[in-house]
Amino acid sequence: MNHLIDQLLTPHADRDSVFLILPDDTTVDYRRFTQRVNQVAGLLASLGVEPGERVAAQTPKVWTALALYLGTIKAGGVFVPLNTDYTLDEARYFVENAEPQVAVCQPDDAEGFTALLKSLGSSRVDRRVLTLNSAGEGSLPDAADKCPTCYESVPRSPQDVAAILYTSGTTGRSKGAMLTHDNLWSNAKVLKDCWQFTQQDVLLHALPIFHTHGLFVATNVLVLSGGSMIFMPRFRVDEAIRQLPKSTSMMGVPTFYTRLLADSRFDQDLVRHMRIFVSGSAPLLAETHRTFRQRTGHQIVERYGLTETGMNTSNPYQGECRAGMVGLALPGIEVRIAAVDSGEILSPDNIGSIQVRGPNVFSGYWRMPEKTSEDFTKDGFFVTGDLGRLSEDLYLTIVGRNKDLIISGGYNVYPKEVELLLDCLPGVDESAVIGVPHPDFGEGVIAVLTGTAPPDEETVIAAMSEHLARFKQLKRIFYRSELPRNSMGKVQKNRLRKWYKDAFLTEIAE
Ligand code: AMP
């Protein structure tokens, strides 16, 4: 048995225990959910979805959208979730690239999606658009209602692709990462075991379901465990505080935790019964980790992963969670650090490119064989594009994205090192350090700060010069009310670089 759905869901198919707790506090049990998955699978097959064919989904976070994910795979198809922030114009690229047999979208976008699918030209059976709105209604549920509640999984091998997830593509075009049944299964299994999820767990699920974190990490781990999920359409502090007393576990991006900490109702008593808090997808400040521990008595388990690999490392569930570090390689997954230029494998404490190998690593970029081979080493490690360092006892620290590395006067400046110092200054909440064109140095190091009352530019530059070598020193400081972030809470340094590209223009003019 190696079909993902038969491994994750089928063992729970006849259970009448709760799988989903919806915003109105109604529930969906495993039996009903499995029946819905079966109906969706049957519907998709009747609309011409054959093994390996894609089903694209740009849908609100409602429970039928989860049934669509698992139903697509059950029918042998490949699930392609799209970020709900994309406009129809942006969605065009993904639709043209993935060529789905069926697309599911919001009713308002149905006309646009129909035109997009038409423009793809003919397929054996006409491509179809179905709809799903934020109340869970639309032509998808209407048509699924008429389909049988039993459906046998279409046979697939562990190496067959189950989903294509597009990377966020901050440098150039998004790439579709092909994830196989085995990639998804192996990662769900290892995470369930490491974080000790069981049928008793109730997960507070406030993440989007078009991204690896909410779709695979959270959903697959919970389905595999047979536990329940409080299915929140989005993260809201008030609603999270209402739901936390009913939860045992939470997975979030760092902003969820900083927003909870900013609310005085979030205290030890509220989370007394909680078993685990997991964070990832963006760096969790060491300060947040420590404040969280002081306030709640719990440590946040920080983990590290990517769209292309699922999760690679995690701090231990029982054991030392180190602030500012993303933990140890998960069982069966190898993590190593290599020199960026030569590829030479580096010993502990050296900064270099993070490379990973294991059953979790994707099978390649959809229709981009050259890009795929560029990103793998000869011995099969995936080059993540992240820079990091392993400690002597193999805890990984992320130093930043390779593309965010600053080269000033020929020297490497790792933004994280400077950001950690800036974050300690009184009145500073957050910082982002970037390199922008500089007439003498190639790139000059600048910082963008947020905070209630951060020190002025001169004071910050002077304070930093005591700690940093000359080539790392900040040349300009800018202030904003908040840093630009994407929907997963990642700071968008590409936007900051664009906004501040002329920071040294006066020097250029002189
Ligand atoms: P995505 O493919 O959208 O999941 O983004 C993956 C990227 O997010 C990684 O390459 C890292 O740069 C970043 N990331 C994920 N988890 C962490 C973490 N715990 N700390 C720092 N960066 C992270």
Short mmCIF file of C-alpha atoms and ligand atoms in Angstrom, two decimals:
data_model
loop_
_atom_site.label_atom_id
_atom_site.label_comp_id
_atom_site.label_asym_id
_atom_site.label_seq_id
_atom_site.Cartn_x
_atom_site.Cartn_y
_atom_site.Cartn_z
CA MET A 1 0.00 0.00 0.00
CA ASN A 2 1.81 3.11 -1.10
CA HIS A 3 -0.87 5.42 -2.40
CA LEU A 4 -0.70 8.55 -0.26
CA ILE A 5 -4.43 8.59 0.46
CA ASP A 6 -4.49 4.93 1.49
CA GLN A 7 -1.66 5.62 3.90
CA LEU A 8 -3.02 8.85 5.35
CA LEU A 9 -6.78 8.74 5.27
CA THR A 10 -8.07 5.22 4.59
CA PRO A 11 -7.11 3.91 8.07
CA HIS A 12 -9.55 6.47 9.55
CA ALA A 13 -12.27 6.17 6.89
CA ASP A 14 -14.85 4.51 9.14
CA ARG A 15 -14.23 6.50 12.29
CA ASP A 16 -16.94 8.79 13.49
CA SER A 17 -14.50 10.87 15.54
CA VAL A 18 -14.07 14.53 14.71
CA PHE A 19 -11.62 15.54 11.99
CA LEU A 20 -12.54 19.22 11.47
CA ILE A 21 -13.99 21.83 13.80
CA LEU A 22 -15.36 24.64 11.61
CA PRO A 23 -15.63 28.37 12.41
CA ASP A 24 -19.28 28.01 13.43
CA ASP A 25 -18.24 25.20 15.82
CA THR A 26 -19.92 22.51 13.70
CA THR A 27 -17.79 19.45 13.00
CA VAL A 28 -16.94 17.07 10.19
CA ASP A 29 -16.03 13.54 11.22
CA TYR A 30 -13.58 11.25 9.45
CA ARG A 31 -16.31 9.16 7.86
CA ARG A 32 -18.07 12.15 6.35
CA PHE A 33 -14.80 13.70 5.22
CA THR A 34 -13.68 10.48 3.54
CA GLN A 35 -17.00 10.23 1.76
CA ARG A 36 -16.54 13.79 0.49
CA VAL A 37 -13.03 12.96 -0.72
CA ASN A 38 -14.51 9.96 -2.57
CA GLN A 39 -17.25 12.06 -4.15
CA VAL A 40 -14.73 14.64 -5.34
CA ALA A 41 -12.44 11.91 -6.72
CA GLY A 42 -15.35 10.36 -8.63
CA LEU A 43 -16.40 13.75 -9.95
CA LEU A 44 -12.91 14.63 -11.17
CA ALA A 45 -12.53 11.25 -12.88
CA SER A 46 -15.85 11.82 -14.64
CA LEU A 47 -14.54 15.20 -15.86
CA GLY A 48 -11.57 13.56 -17.55
CA VAL A 49 -8.90 13.74 -14.83
CA GLU A 50 -6.67 10.79 -15.64
CA PRO A 51 -3.55 9.70 -13.71
CA GLY A 52 -0.92 12.44 -13.77
CA GLU A 53 -3.32 15.17 -14.89
CA ARG A 54 -3.43 18.40 -12.97
CA VAL A 55 -6.25 19.97 -10.99
CA ALA A 56 -5.60 23.64 -10.17
CA ALA A 57 -7.28 25.22 -7.16
CA GLN A 58 -7.51 28.85 -6.15
CA THR A 59 -10.12 28.51 -3.46
CA PRO A 60 -11.03 29.94 -0.06
CA LYS A 61 -10.01 27.93 2.99
CA VAL A 62 -13.15 25.84 3.46
CA TRP A 63 -13.32 22.16 4.27
CA THR A 64 -14.37 21.10 0.77
CA ALA A 65 -11.05 22.57 -0.43
CA LEU A 66 -9.27 19.96 1.70
CA ALA A 67 -11.48 17.26 0.21
CA LEU A 68 -10.49 18.60 -3.22
CA TYR A 69 -6.79 18.20 -2.35
CA LEU A 70 -7.10 14.59 -1.20
CA GLY A 71 -9.79 13.75 -3.78
CA THR A 72 -7.54 14.87 -6.64
CA ILE A 73 -4.77 12.59 -5.45
CA LYS A 74 -7.19 9.72 -4.83
CA ALA A 75 -8.30 10.01 -8.48
CA GLY A 76 -4.64 9.72 -9.52
CA GLY A 77 -4.40 13.42 -10.33
CA VAL A 78 -1.85 16.05 -9.39
CA PHE A 79 -3.04 18.80 -7.06
CA VAL A 80 -1.89 22.35 -7.92
CA PRO A 81 -2.90 24.87 -5.24
CA LEU A 82 -2.56 28.56 -6.08
CA ASN A 83 -2.02 31.42 -3.68
CA THR A 84 -5.36 33.14 -3.16
CA ASP A 85 -3.64 36.55 -3.39
CA TYR A 86 -2.86 36.07 -7.08
CA THR A 87 -4.94 38.15 -9.44
CA LEU A 88 -6.45 36.49 -12.48
CA ASP A 89 -3.66 38.03 -14.53
CA GLU A 90 -1.04 36.43 -12.29
CA ALA A 91 -2.93 33.12 -12.28
CA ARG A 92 -2.55 33.01 -16.07
CA TYR A 93 1.12 32.02 -15.82
CA PHE A 94 0.35 29.09 -13.49
CA VAL A 95 -2.57 27.86 -15.53
CA GLU A 96 -0.58 28.04 -18.78
CA ASN A 97 2.33 26.28 -17.12
CA ALA A 98 0.38 23.53 -15.35
CA GLU A 99 -2.27 22.98 -18.07
CA PRO A 100 -4.89 21.62 -15.69
CA GLN A 101 -7.75 19.44 -16.85
CA VAL A 102 -9.94 21.00 -14.14
CA ALA A 103 -9.61 24.33 -12.33
CA VAL A 104 -11.55 25.26 -9.20
CA CYS A 105 -11.92 28.96 -8.35
CA GLN A 106 -14.16 31.53 -6.67
CA PRO A 107 -17.45 32.12 -8.55
CA ASP A 108 -16.38 35.68 -9.45
CA ASP A 109 -13.33 34.35 -11.29
CA ALA A 110 -15.15 31.56 -13.15
CA GLU A 111 -15.45 33.50 -16.38
CA GLY A 112 -11.78 34.46 -16.35
CA PHE A 113 -10.65 30.91 -15.57
CA THR A 114 -12.90 29.50 -18.30
CA ALA A 115 -11.23 31.81 -20.84
CA LEU A 116 -7.80 30.79 -19.51
CA LEU A 117 -8.56 27.09 -19.88
CA LYS A 118 -9.96 27.66 -23.38
CA SER A 119 -6.75 29.40 -24.39
CA LEU A 120 -4.81 26.22 -23.54
CA GLY A 121 -6.26 24.50 -26.59
CA SER A 122 -7.93 21.16 -26.81
CA SER A 123 -7.52 18.14 -24.60
CA ARG A 124 -9.20 14.71 -24.93
CA VAL A 125 -12.13 15.89 -22.87
CA ASP A 126 -12.99 19.59 -22.52
CA ARG A 127 -11.25 21.23 -19.61
CA ARG A 128 -13.67 22.30 -16.90
CA VAL A 129 -13.98 25.10 -14.34
CA LEU A 130 -15.77 24.44 -11.04
CA THR A 131 -16.49 26.96 -8.31
CA LEU A 132 -16.22 27.07 -4.53
CA ASN A 133 -16.97 30.14 -2.43
CA SER A 134 -16.05 31.09 1.12
CA ALA A 135 -19.35 29.66 2.42
CA GLY A 136 -18.33 26.29 0.95
CA GLU A 137 -20.91 26.54 -1.85
CA GLY A 138 -20.49 26.33 -5.60
CA SER A 139 -20.60 23.97 -8.55
CA LEU A 140 -17.89 21.74 -7.03
CA PRO A 141 -19.92 20.73 -3.94
CA ASP A 142 -23.16 20.68 -5.98
CA ALA A 143 -21.73 18.22 -8.50
CA ALA A 144 -19.91 16.19 -5.82
CA ASP A 145 -23.21 15.70 -3.95
CA LYS A 146 -24.42 13.60 -6.86
CA CYS A 147 -21.41 11.25 -6.87
CA PRO A 148 -21.05 7.96 -4.97
CA THR A 149 -19.51 8.12 -1.50
CA CYS A 150 -17.19 5.16 -2.21
CA TYR A 151 -14.20 5.34 -4.50
CA GLU A 152 -11.15 3.10 -4.87
CA SER A 153 -7.85 4.98 -5.11
CA VAL A 154 -6.46 4.98 -8.63
CA PRO A 155 -3.20 3.00 -8.35
CA ARG A 156 -0.06 5.14 -8.24
CA SER A 157 3.54 4.36 -7.38
CA PRO A 158 5.47 6.10 -4.58
CA GLN A 159 7.46 7.99 -7.23
CA ASP A 160 4.40 9.37 -9.01
CA VAL A 161 3.73 13.07 -8.58
CA ALA A 162 0.89 13.91 -6.17
CA ALA A 163 1.15 17.71 -6.12
CA ILE A 164 2.88 20.61 -7.80
CA LEU A 165 3.49 23.59 -5.55
CA TYR A 166 4.78 26.78 -7.07
CA THR A 167 7.64 28.50 -5.28
CA SER A 168 7.01 32.10 -4.32
CA GLY A 169 9.42 33.20 -7.07
CA THR A 170 10.85 36.38 -5.60
CA THR A 171 13.76 36.10 -8.05
CA GLY A 172 12.28 35.46 -11.45
CA ARG A 173 9.49 33.17 -12.48
CA SER A 174 7.84 30.78 -10.03
CA LYS A 175 8.85 27.18 -10.47
CA GLY A 176 6.49 24.25 -9.96
CA ALA A 177 8.00 21.80 -7.45
CA MET A 178 6.83 18.26 -8.21
CA LEU A 179 6.18 16.37 -4.98
CA THR A 180 5.64 12.64 -5.10
CA HIS A 181 3.41 10.40 -3.02
CA ASP A 182 6.50 9.23 -1.18
CA ASN A 183 7.80 12.77 -0.55
CA LEU A 184 4.55 13.70 1.18
CA TRP A 185 4.11 10.43 2.99
CA SER A 186 7.67 10.19 4.34
CA ASN A 187 7.60 13.75 5.64
CA ALA A 188 4.20 13.35 7.32
CA LYS A 189 5.40 10.15 8.98
CA VAL A 190 8.67 11.57 10.28
CA LEU A 191 7.01 14.73 11.63
CA LYS A 192 4.16 12.85 13.29
CA ASP A 193 6.72 10.68 15.08
CA CYS A 194 9.10 13.50 16.03
CA TRP A 195 6.35 15.77 17.32
CA GLN A 196 4.40 12.83 18.78
CA PHE A 197 1.01 13.58 17.24
CA THR A 198 -1.80 11.13 18.14
CA GLN A 199 -5.57 10.78 17.82
CA GLN A 200 -5.87 12.87 20.98
CA ASP A 201 -4.44 15.95 19.30
CA VAL A 202 -6.49 19.00 18.38
CA LEU A 203 -4.48 21.31 16.12
CA LEU A 204 -5.22 25.01 15.83
CA HIS A 205 -4.98 25.38 12.04
CA ALA A 206 -4.85 29.03 10.98
CA LEU A 207 -2.39 28.71 8.07
CA PRO A 208 -3.32 29.03 4.40
CA ILE A 209 -3.80 25.74 2.57
CA PHE A 210 -2.05 26.67 -0.68
CA HIS A 211 1.40 26.45 0.95
CA THR A 212 3.47 23.52 2.18
CA HIS A 213 3.10 24.56 5.82
CA GLY A 214 -0.69 24.51 6.09
CA LEU A 215 -1.34 21.92 3.40
CA PHE A 216 1.29 19.28 3.97
CA VAL A 217 2.92 19.83 7.35
CA ALA A 218 -0.26 20.61 9.27
CA THR A 219 -2.92 18.68 7.35
CA ASN A 220 -0.98 15.54 6.45
CA VAL A 221 0.45 15.14 9.95
CA LEU A 222 -2.98 15.51 11.52
CA VAL A 223 -4.75 13.18 9.10
CA LEU A 224 -2.05 10.57 9.55
CA SER A 225 -2.42 10.85 13.33
CA GLY A 226 -6.21 10.69 13.19
CA GLY A 227 -6.47 13.84 15.32
CA SER A 228 -8.70 16.91 14.87
CA MET A 229 -8.10 20.37 13.45
CA ILE A 230 -9.75 23.64 14.42
CA PHE A 231 -10.02 24.95 10.88
CA MET A 232 -9.73 28.76 11.02
CA PRO A 233 -10.13 30.61 7.69
CA ARG A 234 -7.20 32.86 8.68
CA PHE A 235 -5.25 33.86 11.76
CA ARG A 236 -7.08 36.28 14.04
CA VAL A 237 -5.83 36.92 17.57
CA ASP A 238 -9.32 37.05 19.14
CA GLU A 239 -10.39 33.81 17.50
CA ALA A 240 -7.08 32.09 18.35
CA ILE A 241 -7.53 33.09 21.99
CA ARG A 242 -11.07 31.69 21.93
CA GLN A 243 -9.89 28.42 20.39
CA LEU A 244 -6.61 27.83 22.25
CA PRO A 245 -8.27 26.35 25.36
CA LYS A 246 -9.78 23.65 23.09
CA SER A 247 -6.47 22.87 21.34
CA THR A 248 -3.49 20.70 22.20
CA SER A 249 -1.16 21.97 19.49
CA MET A 250 -0.54 24.87 17.16
CA MET A 251 1.55 25.37 14.02
CA GLY A 252 2.25 28.89 12.89
CA VAL A 253 4.50 31.42 11.25
CA PRO A 254 6.44 33.71 13.62
CA THR A 255 3.97 36.59 13.23
CA PHE A 256 1.23 34.44 14.81
CA TYR A 257 3.37 34.17 17.93
CA THR A 258 4.41 37.82 18.06
CA ARG A 259 0.77 38.87 17.67
CA LEU A 260 -0.32 36.54 20.46
CA LEU A 261 2.44 37.84 22.70
CA ALA A 262 1.27 41.40 22.09
CA ASP A 263 -2.06 40.48 23.72
CA SER A 264 -2.18 40.35 27.52
CA ARG A 265 -4.87 37.62 27.45
CA PHE A 266 -2.23 35.27 26.05
CA ASP A 267 -0.76 33.87 29.25
CA GLN A 268 0.29 30.68 30.98
CA ASP A 269 -3.24 29.87 32.04
CA LEU A 270 -4.65 30.05 28.51
CA VAL A 271 -2.16 27.51 27.18
CA ARG A 272 -1.70 25.39 30.31
CA HIS A 273 -2.95 22.23 28.59
CA MET A 274 -1.12 22.81 25.25
CA ARG A 275 1.33 20.13 24.18
CA ILE A 276 3.32 21.72 21.35
CA PHE A 277 3.79 24.99 19.47
CA VAL A 278 5.62 24.75 16.13
CA SER A 279 7.02 27.68 14.14
CA GLY A 280 8.51 27.94 10.67
CA SER A 281 8.46 29.40 7.14
CA ALA A 282 10.29 32.52 8.34
CA PRO A 283 12.85 33.18 11.06
CA LEU A 284 11.59 33.24 14.63
CA LEU A 285 13.51 35.92 16.52
CA ALA A 286 15.48 34.54 19.46
CA GLU A 287 13.83 37.28 21.49
CA THR A 288 10.35 35.98 20.60
CA HIS A 289 11.42 32.47 21.58
CA ARG A 290 12.62 33.66 24.97
CA THR A 291 9.65 35.94 25.67
CA PHE A 292 7.30 33.11 24.74
CA ARG A 293 9.00 30.75 27.15
CA GLN A 294 8.89 33.29 29.97
CA ARG A 295 5.24 34.14 29.37
CA THR A 296 3.85 30.65 28.82
CA GLY A 297 6.34 28.17 30.21
CA HIS A 298 6.39 26.48 26.74
CA GLN A 299 9.19 26.46 24.21
CA ILE A 300 8.36 27.00 20.55
CA VAL A 301 9.64 24.11 18.42
CA GLU A 302 11.20 25.83 15.39
CA ARG A 303 11.60 23.80 12.21
CA TYR A 304 13.01 24.49 8.75
CA GLY A 305 11.76 23.48 5.35
CA LEU A 306 10.99 24.58 1.81
CA THR A 307 8.31 24.03 -0.81
CA GLU A 308 10.75 21.72 -2.63
CA THR A 309 11.61 19.52 0.33
CA GLY A 310 8.93 19.69 2.97
CA MET A 311 10.59 19.78 6.37
CA ASN A 312 14.29 19.10 6.79
CA THR A 313 15.14 19.91 10.40
CA SER A 314 13.36 20.47 13.68
CA ASN A 315 14.25 21.34 17.21
CA PRO A 316 13.53 18.35 19.44
CA TYR A 317 10.05 17.97 20.91
CA GLN A 318 11.59 16.72 24.11
CA GLY A 319 15.00 18.19 24.59
CA GLU A 320 16.66 21.50 24.05
CA CYS A 321 14.97 23.93 21.65
CA ARG A 322 17.67 26.49 20.92
CA ALA A 323 16.55 30.06 20.31
CA GLY A 324 17.56 31.29 16.85
CA MET A 325 18.28 27.76 15.57
CA VAL A 326 16.15 25.43 13.46
CA GLY A 327 17.27 22.21 15.09
CA LEU A 328 18.62 18.88 13.94
CA ALA A 329 18.17 16.99 10.65
CA LEU A 330 15.01 14.87 10.80
CA PRO A 331 15.55 11.08 10.80
CA GLY A 332 16.42 9.79 7.31
CA ILE A 333 17.28 13.27 6.01
CA GLU A 334 20.86 14.45 5.46
CA VAL A 335 21.77 18.11 5.87
CA ARG A 336 25.21 19.46 5.01
CA ILE A 337 26.94 22.79 4.48
CA ALA A 338 29.01 23.42 1.36
CA ALA A 339 31.14 26.34 0.21
CA VAL A 340 29.03 28.51 -2.10
CA ASP A 341 31.68 28.76 -4.84
CA SER A 342 33.64 25.51 -4.75
CA GLY A 343 30.98 23.19 -3.34
CA GLU A 344 33.55 21.83 -0.88
CA ILE A 345 31.84 20.30 2.19
CA LEU A 346 32.48 22.47 5.24
CA SER A 347 33.05 21.42 8.82
CA PRO A 348 30.87 22.66 11.74
CA ASP A 349 30.79 26.38 12.52
CA ASN A 350 31.46 27.45 8.92
CA ILE A 351 28.82 29.34 6.98
CA GLY A 352 27.88 27.99 3.57
CA SER A 353 25.11 26.76 1.34
CA ILE A 354 22.59 24.38 2.96
CA GLN A 355 22.14 21.16 0.97
CA VAL A 356 19.69 18.35 1.73
CA ARG A 357 19.09 14.79 0.58
CA GLY A 358 16.36 12.36 1.60
CA PRO A 359 12.98 10.85 0.76
CA ASN A 360 11.39 14.26 1.32
CA VAL A 361 13.24 15.99 -1.54
CA PHE A 362 11.07 16.75 -4.59
CA SER A 363 11.55 15.03 -7.92
CA GLY A 364 12.26 18.21 -9.91
CA TYR A 365 10.75 21.39 -11.30
CA TRP A 366 7.77 20.88 -13.59
CA ARG A 367 8.87 21.28 -17.20
CA MET A 368 12.20 22.87 -16.16
CA PRO A 369 14.76 20.06 -16.43
CA GLU A 370 17.68 22.48 -16.71
CA LYS A 371 16.71 24.39 -13.60
CA THR A 372 16.30 21.05 -11.81
CA SER A 373 19.79 19.86 -12.69
CA GLU A 374 21.29 23.24 -11.74
CA ASP A 375 19.85 22.91 -8.24
CA PHE A 376 21.08 19.37 -7.52
CA THR A 377 24.65 18.32 -6.84
CA LYS A 378 26.16 15.30 -8.61
CA ASP A 379 25.61 13.16 -5.52
CA GLY A 380 21.92 14.03 -5.32
CA PHE A 381 21.77 16.81 -2.72
CA PHE A 382 19.31 19.66 -3.32
CA VAL A 383 20.91 23.09 -3.05
CA THR A 384 18.32 24.96 -1.00
CA GLY A 385 19.51 28.50 -1.73
CA ASP A 386 19.73 29.13 2.02
CA LEU A 387 22.92 29.89 3.87
CA GLY A 388 23.57 28.35 7.23
CA ARG A 389 25.91 26.84 9.76
CA LEU A 390 25.92 23.60 11.73
CA SER A 391 27.10 23.57 15.32
CA GLU A 392 29.50 20.88 16.59
CA ASP A 393 26.46 18.96 17.83
CA LEU A 394 24.67 19.48 14.46
CA TYR A 395 22.06 22.12 15.28
CA LEU A 396 21.40 24.19 12.15
CA THR A 397 21.30 27.99 12.11
CA ILE A 398 19.92 29.79 9.04
CA VAL A 399 21.90 32.85 8.11
CA GLY A 400 19.70 34.01 5.23
CA ARG A 401 18.96 33.35 1.60
CA ASN A 402 21.96 33.12 -0.69
CA LYS A 403 20.49 35.88 -2.84
CA ASP A 404 20.24 38.15 0.23
CA LEU A 405 23.96 37.84 0.92
CA ILE A 406 25.59 41.27 0.69
CA ILE A 407 28.98 41.68 -0.95
CA SER A 408 30.44 44.98 0.15
CA GLY A 409 33.93 45.92 -1.00
CA GLY A 410 34.48 42.27 -1.93
CA TYR A 411 33.61 40.95 1.54
CA ASN A 412 30.60 38.83 2.45
CA VAL A 413 28.16 40.35 4.91
CA TYR A 414 25.52 37.99 6.31
CA PRO A 415 22.46 40.15 7.04
CA LYS A 416 21.37 37.99 9.95
CA GLU A 417 24.47 38.78 11.98
CA VAL A 418 23.76 42.51 11.75
CA GLU A 419 20.00 42.08 12.26
CA LEU A 420 20.55 40.18 15.50
CA LEU A 421 22.53 43.12 16.88
CA LEU A 422 20.01 45.70 15.69
CA ASP A 423 17.13 43.79 17.26
CA CYS A 424 18.79 44.23 20.67
CA LEU A 425 18.74 48.04 20.47
CA PRO A 426 16.15 49.67 22.74
CA GLY A 427 13.04 50.76 20.84
CA VAL A 428 13.72 48.50 17.85
CA ASP A 429 11.11 45.82 17.12
CA GLU A 430 12.44 44.40 13.89
CA SER A 431 15.16 45.01 11.38
CA ALA A 432 16.00 44.05 7.83
CA VAL A 433 19.54 44.47 6.55
CA ILE A 434 20.04 44.64 2.79
CA GLY A 435 22.69 45.60 0.26
CA VAL A 436 21.97 48.30 -2.31
CA PRO A 437 24.16 49.70 -5.10
CA HIS A 438 27.06 51.78 -3.77
CA PRO A 439 29.50 53.71 -5.95
CA ASP A 440 32.64 52.58 -4.10
CA PHE A 441 31.79 49.25 -2.52
CA GLY A 442 29.54 47.63 -5.11
CA GLU A 443 26.94 47.20 -2.43
CA GLY A 444 26.50 49.29 0.70
CA VAL A 445 24.92 47.85 3.84
CA ILE A 446 21.73 49.56 4.97
CA ALA A 447 19.11 48.71 7.59
CA VAL A 448 15.38 49.24 7.71
CA LEU A 449 13.99 49.41 11.26
CA THR A 450 10.56 49.23 12.85
CA GLY A 451 9.72 50.00 16.45
CA THR A 452 8.06 52.32 18.87
CA ALA A 453 10.96 54.72 19.41
CA PRO A 454 14.07 53.48 17.63
CA PRO A 455 17.30 55.48 18.05
CA ASP A 456 18.13 57.96 15.29
CA GLU A 457 20.39 57.10 12.35
CA GLU A 458 23.59 58.47 13.86
CA THR A 459 23.08 56.63 17.16
CA VAL A 460 22.35 53.32 15.43
CA ILE A 461 25.40 53.57 13.17
CA ALA A 462 27.61 54.45 16.13
CA ALA A 463 26.21 51.61 18.27
CA MET A 464 26.80 49.06 15.51
CA SER A 465 30.33 50.22 14.76
CA GLU A 466 31.40 49.00 18.21
CA HIS A 467 30.42 45.43 17.30
CA LEU A 468 31.12 45.02 13.61
CA ALA A 469 34.14 44.95 11.34
CA ARG A 470 34.33 48.01 9.08
CA PHE A 471 33.10 46.25 5.96
CA LYS A 472 29.93 45.11 7.75
CA GLN A 473 29.08 48.51 9.14
CA LEU A 474 25.81 50.17 8.32
CA LYS A 475 25.95 53.18 6.05
CA ARG A 476 22.33 54.27 6.13
CA ILE A 477 19.31 53.59 8.37
CA PHE A 478 15.68 53.87 7.27
CA TYR A 479 12.50 53.64 9.31
CA ARG A 480 9.10 52.15 8.50
CA SER A 481 5.98 51.34 10.51
CA GLU A 482 6.29 47.71 9.38
CA LEU A 483 8.36 45.50 7.11
CA PRO A 484 6.77 44.20 3.89
CA ARG A 485 5.86 40.52 4.23
CA ASN A 486 4.27 37.86 2.07
CA SER A 487 1.34 35.74 3.22
CA MET A 488 3.68 33.35 5.06
CA GLY A 489 5.19 36.18 7.07
CA LYS A 490 8.49 36.26 5.16
CA VAL A 491 10.12 39.69 4.91
CA GLN A 492 10.23 40.63 1.22
CA LYS A 493 13.78 41.90 0.90
CA ASN A 494 13.44 42.12 -2.88
CA ARG A 495 10.85 44.87 -2.35
CA LEU A 496 13.05 46.65 0.18
CA ARG A 497 15.98 46.53 -2.27
CA LYS A 498 13.77 48.11 -4.91
CA TRP A 499 12.50 50.83 -2.59
CA TYR A 500 15.94 51.79 -1.28
CA LYS A 501 18.00 51.20 -4.44
CA ASP A 502 18.86 54.90 -4.59
CA ALA A 503 19.98 55.16 -0.97
CA PHE A 504 23.48 56.17 -2.11
CA LEU A 505 22.37 58.23 -5.06
CA THR A 506 23.69 61.45 -3.52
CA GLU A 507 27.14 59.92 -3.31
CA ILE A 508 26.84 58.83 -6.95
CA ALA A 509 25.95 62.38 -7.98
CA GLU A 510 28.88 63.93 -6.18
P1 AMP B 1 8.81 28.25 1.17
O1 AMP B 1 9.29 27.49 -0.02
O2 AMP B 1 7.81 29.30 0.86
O3 AMP B 1 8.35 27.33 2.27
O4 AMP B 1 10.05 29.05 1.74
C1 AMP B 1 11.18 28.36 2.14
C2 AMP B 1 12.16 29.31 2.71
O5 AMP B 1 11.67 29.86 3.93
C3 AMP B 1 13.46 28.63 3.09
O6 AMP B 1 14.30 28.49 1.97
C4 AMP B 1 14.00 29.58 4.14
O7 AMP B 1 14.66 30.67 3.51
C5 AMP B 1 12.75 30.11 4.82
N1 AMP B 1 12.48 29.40 6.07
C6 AMP B 1 11.67 28.35 6.30
N2 AMP B 1 11.68 28.00 7.60
C7 AMP B 1 12.52 28.86 8.22
C8 AMP B 1 12.97 29.05 9.56
N3 AMP B 1 12.53 28.30 10.56
N4 AMP B 1 13.86 30.04 9.80
C9 AMP B 1 14.31 30.82 8.80
N5 AMP B 1 13.93 30.72 7.53
C10 AMP B 1 13.04 29.75 7.24
#
